[in-house]
Short mmCIF file of C-alpha atoms and ligand atoms in Angstrom, two decimals:
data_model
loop_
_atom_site.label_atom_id
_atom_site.label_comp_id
_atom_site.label_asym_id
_atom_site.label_seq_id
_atom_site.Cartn_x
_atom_site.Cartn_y
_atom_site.Cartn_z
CA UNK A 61 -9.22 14.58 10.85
CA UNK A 62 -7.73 13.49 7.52
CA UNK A 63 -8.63 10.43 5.44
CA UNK A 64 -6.19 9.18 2.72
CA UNK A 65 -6.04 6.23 0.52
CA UNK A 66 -2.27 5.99 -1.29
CA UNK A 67 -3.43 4.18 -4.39
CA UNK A 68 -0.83 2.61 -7.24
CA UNK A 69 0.66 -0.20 -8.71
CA UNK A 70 2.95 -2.68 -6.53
CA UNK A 71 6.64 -1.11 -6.35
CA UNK A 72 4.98 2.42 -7.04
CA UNK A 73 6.14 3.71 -3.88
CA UNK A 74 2.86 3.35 -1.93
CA UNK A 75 4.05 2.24 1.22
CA UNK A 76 6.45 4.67 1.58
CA UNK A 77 4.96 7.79 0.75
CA UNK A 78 1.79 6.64 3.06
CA UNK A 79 4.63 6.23 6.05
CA UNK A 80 6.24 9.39 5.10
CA UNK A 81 2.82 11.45 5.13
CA UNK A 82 1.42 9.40 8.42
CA UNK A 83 4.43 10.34 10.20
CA UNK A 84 4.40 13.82 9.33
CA UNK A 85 0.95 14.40 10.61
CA UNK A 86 0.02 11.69 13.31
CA UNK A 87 -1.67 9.98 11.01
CA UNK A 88 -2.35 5.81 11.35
CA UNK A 89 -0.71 3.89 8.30
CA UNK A 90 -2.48 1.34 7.68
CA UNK A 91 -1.23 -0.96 5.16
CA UNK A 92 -3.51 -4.33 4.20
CA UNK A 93 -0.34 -6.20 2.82
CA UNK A 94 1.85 -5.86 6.22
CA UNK A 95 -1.12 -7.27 7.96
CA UNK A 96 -1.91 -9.98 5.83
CA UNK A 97 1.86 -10.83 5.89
CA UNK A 98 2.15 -10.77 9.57
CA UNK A 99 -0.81 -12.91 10.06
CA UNK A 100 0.52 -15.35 7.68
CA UNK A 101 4.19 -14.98 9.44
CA UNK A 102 2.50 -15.52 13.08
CA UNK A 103 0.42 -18.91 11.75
CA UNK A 104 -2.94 -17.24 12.66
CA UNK A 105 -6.47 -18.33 11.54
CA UNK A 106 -6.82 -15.22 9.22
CA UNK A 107 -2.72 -15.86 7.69
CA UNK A 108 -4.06 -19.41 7.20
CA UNK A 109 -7.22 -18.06 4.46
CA UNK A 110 -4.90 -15.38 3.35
CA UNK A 111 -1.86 -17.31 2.68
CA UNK A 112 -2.58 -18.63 -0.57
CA UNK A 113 -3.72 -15.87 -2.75
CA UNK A 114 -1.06 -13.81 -1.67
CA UNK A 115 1.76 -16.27 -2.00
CA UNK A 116 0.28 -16.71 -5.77
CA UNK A 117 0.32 -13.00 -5.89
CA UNK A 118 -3.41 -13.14 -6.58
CA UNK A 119 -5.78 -10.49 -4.85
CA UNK A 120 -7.03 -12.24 -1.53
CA UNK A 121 -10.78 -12.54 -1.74
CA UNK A 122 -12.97 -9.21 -0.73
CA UNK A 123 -14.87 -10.60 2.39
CA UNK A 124 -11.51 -11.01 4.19
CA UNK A 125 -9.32 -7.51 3.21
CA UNK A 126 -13.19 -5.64 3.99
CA UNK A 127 -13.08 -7.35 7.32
CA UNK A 128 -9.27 -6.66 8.04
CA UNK A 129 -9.90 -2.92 7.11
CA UNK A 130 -13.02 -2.95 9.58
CA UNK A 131 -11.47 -4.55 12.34
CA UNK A 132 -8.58 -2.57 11.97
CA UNK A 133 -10.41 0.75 11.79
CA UNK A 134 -12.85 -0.02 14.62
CA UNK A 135 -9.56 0.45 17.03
CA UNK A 136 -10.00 3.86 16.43
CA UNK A 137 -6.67 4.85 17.78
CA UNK A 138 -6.73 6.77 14.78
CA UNK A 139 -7.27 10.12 16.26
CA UNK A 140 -6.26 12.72 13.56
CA UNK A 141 -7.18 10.51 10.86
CA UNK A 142 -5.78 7.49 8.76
CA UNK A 143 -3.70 6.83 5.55
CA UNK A 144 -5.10 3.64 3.97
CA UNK A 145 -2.00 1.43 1.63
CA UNK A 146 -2.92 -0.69 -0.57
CA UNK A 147 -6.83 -0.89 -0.29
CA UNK A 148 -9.10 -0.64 -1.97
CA UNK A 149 -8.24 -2.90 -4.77
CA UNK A 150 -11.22 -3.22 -7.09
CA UNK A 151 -14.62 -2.26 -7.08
CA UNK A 152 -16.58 -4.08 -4.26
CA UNK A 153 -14.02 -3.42 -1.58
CA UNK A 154 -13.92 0.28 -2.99
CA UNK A 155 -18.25 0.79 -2.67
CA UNK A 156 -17.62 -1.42 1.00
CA UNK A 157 -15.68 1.77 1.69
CA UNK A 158 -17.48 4.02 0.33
CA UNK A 159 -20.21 3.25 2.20
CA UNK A 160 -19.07 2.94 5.41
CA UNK A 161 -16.61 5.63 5.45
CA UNK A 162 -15.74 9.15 3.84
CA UNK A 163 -12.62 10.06 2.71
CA UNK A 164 -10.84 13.44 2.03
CA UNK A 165 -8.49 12.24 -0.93
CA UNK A 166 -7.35 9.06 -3.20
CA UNK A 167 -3.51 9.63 -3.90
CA UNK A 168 -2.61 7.93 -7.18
CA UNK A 169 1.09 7.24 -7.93
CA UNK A 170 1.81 6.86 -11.15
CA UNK A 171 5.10 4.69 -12.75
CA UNK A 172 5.32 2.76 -15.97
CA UNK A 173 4.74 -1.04 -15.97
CA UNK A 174 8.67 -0.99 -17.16
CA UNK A 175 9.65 0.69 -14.23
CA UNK A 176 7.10 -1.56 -11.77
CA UNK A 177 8.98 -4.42 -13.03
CA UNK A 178 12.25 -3.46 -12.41
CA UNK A 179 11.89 -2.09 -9.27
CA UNK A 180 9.54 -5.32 -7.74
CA UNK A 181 11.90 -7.62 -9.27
CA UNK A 182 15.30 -5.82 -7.42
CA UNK A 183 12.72 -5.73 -3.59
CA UNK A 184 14.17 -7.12 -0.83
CA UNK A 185 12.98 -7.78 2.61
CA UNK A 186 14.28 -8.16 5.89
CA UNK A 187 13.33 -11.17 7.28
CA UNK A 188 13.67 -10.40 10.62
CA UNK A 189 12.59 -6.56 11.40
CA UNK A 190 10.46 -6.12 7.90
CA UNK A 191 12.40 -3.18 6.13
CA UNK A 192 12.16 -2.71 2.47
CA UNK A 193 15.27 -2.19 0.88
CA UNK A 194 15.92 -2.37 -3.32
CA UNK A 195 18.86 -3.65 -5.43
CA UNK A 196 18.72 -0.34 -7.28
CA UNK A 197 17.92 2.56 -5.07
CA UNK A 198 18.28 1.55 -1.51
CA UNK A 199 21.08 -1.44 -1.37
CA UNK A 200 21.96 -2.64 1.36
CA UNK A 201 25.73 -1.60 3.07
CA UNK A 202 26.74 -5.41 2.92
CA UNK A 203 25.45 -7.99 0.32
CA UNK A 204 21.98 -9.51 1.42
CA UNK A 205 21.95 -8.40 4.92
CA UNK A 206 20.06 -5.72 6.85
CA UNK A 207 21.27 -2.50 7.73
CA UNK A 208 19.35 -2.16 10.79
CA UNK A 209 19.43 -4.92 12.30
CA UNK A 210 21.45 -7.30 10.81
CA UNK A 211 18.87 -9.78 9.31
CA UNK A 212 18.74 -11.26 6.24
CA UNK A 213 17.59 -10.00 3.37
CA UNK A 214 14.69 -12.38 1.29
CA UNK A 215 12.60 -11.88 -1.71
CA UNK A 216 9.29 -11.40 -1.28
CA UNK A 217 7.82 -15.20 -2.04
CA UNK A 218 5.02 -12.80 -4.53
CA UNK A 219 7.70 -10.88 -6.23
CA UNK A 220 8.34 -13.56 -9.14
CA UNK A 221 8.42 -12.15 -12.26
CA UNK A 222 5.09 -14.18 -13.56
CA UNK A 223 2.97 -13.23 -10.41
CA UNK A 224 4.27 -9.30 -10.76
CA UNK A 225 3.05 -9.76 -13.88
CA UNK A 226 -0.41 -11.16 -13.38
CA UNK A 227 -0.80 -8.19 -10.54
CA UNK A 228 -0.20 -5.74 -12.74
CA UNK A 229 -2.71 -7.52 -14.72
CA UNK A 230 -5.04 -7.26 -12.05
CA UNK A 231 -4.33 -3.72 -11.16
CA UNK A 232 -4.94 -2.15 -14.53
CA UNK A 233 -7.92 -4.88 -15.13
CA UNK A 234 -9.43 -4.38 -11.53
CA UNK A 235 -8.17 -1.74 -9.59
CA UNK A 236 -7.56 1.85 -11.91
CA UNK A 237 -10.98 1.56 -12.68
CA UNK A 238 -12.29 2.04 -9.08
CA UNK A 239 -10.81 5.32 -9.85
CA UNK A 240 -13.59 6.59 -12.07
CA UNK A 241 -15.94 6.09 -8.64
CA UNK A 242 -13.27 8.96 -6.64
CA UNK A 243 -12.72 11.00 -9.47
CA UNK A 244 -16.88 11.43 -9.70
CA UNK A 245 -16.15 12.83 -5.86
CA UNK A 246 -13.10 14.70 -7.20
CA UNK A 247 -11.36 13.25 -4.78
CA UNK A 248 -8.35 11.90 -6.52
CA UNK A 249 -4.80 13.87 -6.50
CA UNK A 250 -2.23 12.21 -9.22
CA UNK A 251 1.33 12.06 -8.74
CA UNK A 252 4.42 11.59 -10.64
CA UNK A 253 5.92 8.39 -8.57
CA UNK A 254 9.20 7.98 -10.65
CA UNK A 255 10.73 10.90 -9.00
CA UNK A 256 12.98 10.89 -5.77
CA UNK A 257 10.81 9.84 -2.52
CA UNK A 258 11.65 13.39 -1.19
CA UNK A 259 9.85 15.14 -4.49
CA UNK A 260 6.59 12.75 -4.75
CA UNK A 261 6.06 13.53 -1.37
CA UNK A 262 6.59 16.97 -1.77
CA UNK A 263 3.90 17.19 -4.50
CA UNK A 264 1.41 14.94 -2.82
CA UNK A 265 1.67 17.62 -0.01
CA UNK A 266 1.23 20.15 -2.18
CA UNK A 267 -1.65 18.76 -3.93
CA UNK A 268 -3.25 17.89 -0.91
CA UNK A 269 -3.23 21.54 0.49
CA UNK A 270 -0.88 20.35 3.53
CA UNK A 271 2.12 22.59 3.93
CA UNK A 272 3.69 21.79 7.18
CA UNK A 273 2.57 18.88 9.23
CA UNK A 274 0.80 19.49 12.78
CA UNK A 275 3.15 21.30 15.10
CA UNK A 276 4.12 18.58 18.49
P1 LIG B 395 0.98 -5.51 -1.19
O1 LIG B 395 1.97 -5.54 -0.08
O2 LIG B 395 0.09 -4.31 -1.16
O3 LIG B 395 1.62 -5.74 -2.55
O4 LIG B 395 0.00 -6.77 -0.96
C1 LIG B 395 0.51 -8.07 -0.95
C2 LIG B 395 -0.58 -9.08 -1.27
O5 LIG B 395 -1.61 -9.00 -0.28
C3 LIG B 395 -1.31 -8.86 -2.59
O6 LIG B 395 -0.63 -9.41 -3.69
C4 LIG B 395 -2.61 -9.59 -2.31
O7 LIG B 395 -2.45 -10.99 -2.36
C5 LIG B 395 -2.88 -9.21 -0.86
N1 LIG B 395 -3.64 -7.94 -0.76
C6 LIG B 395 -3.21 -6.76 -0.23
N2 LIG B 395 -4.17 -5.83 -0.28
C7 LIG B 395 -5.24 -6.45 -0.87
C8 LIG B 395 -6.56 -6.03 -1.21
N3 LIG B 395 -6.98 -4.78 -0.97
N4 LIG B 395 -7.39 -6.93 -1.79
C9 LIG B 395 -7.01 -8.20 -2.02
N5 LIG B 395 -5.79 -8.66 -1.74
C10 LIG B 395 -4.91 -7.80 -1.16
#
């Protein structure tokens, strides 16, 4: 059983390197922005308290993301273990977790605010299937339309330059310092997240002890 959390500023590369590493070892992503999103895309009763705070790009109040985690992880489909995107986020969601669950490592990304701007600021979404794709790294084959499956490509309604600012704000204000509570555990493995997708991934591996993922 193995227990991540992918910590790191928005546009750090969280997302994907917790995919990447769930994939390679049958682990459950579970990411507390997609959900929120979804909930607020399908008009449900929890999209409906969310939808504010996130549209403002503001952190969405504990209570809530603690409960989403919960109810998430109480489906326990997560049978060799779970990497955790995105949460937690400051310090009461982070001793919520604590308490409740243990972990085996806090992955920290690290990128320059610079580079955080740029990349949120060049995000695009597809509005119809979900996949990330960016102005700089990952553009699309044809101007503002997906790939995959043909859908068009939106900005994300957060990813304004004033509320990227204010969450990187929050993160450095709210969030790094949770780290201090993991690194006490010496639980926390840093990487470089300004290198090719291939390479962070590569070292987080590495770091983690994990050097080829579970045979089929
Ligand atoms: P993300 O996709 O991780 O950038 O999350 C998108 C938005 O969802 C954030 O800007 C917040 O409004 C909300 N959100 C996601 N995770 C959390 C969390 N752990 N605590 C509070 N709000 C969150």
């Amino acid at each position: 059983m193995r227990k991540y959390i992918v910590m790191g500023a928005q546009g750090s590369g969280k997302g994907t390197q917790a995919k990447l590493l769930a994939e390679a070892f049958d682990l459950v992503h579970i990411c507390v922005g997609d959900i929120l999103r979804w909930n607020i895309q399908h008009h449900t009763k929890l999209g409906a308290r969310a939808k504010r705070s996130v549209t403002a790009g503001e952190l969405v109040p504990d209570e809530l993301v603690s409960e989403v985690v919960r109810t998430r992880l109480e489906q326990h489909d997560w049978n060799y273990g779970f990497v955790l995107d995105g949460f937690p986020r400051d310090r009461t969601q982070a001793e919520f977790f604590l308490e409740s669950y243990d972990i085996d490592a806090v992955i920290l990304l690290e990128v320059p605010d610079m580079v955080v701007l740029d990349r949120v600021l060049s995000r695009r979404l597809c509005a119809n299937c979900g996949l990330d794709f960016n102005l700089i790294h990952h553009r699309p084959v044809r101007p503002d339309t997906c790939d995959v499956c043909g859908g068009k490509l939106v900005t994300r309604p957060d990813d304004t330059l004033q509320a990227v600012r204010d969450r990187l704000a929050d993160y450095h204000r709210q969030t790094l310092p949770i780290l201090e509570l993991f690194r006490r555990k010496e639980l926390v493995v840093v990487a470089d997240g300004t290198r090719p997708e291939s390479q962070v991934q590569a070292e987080i591996r590495q770091s983690l002890g994990l050097s080829s993922p579970i045979p089929a």
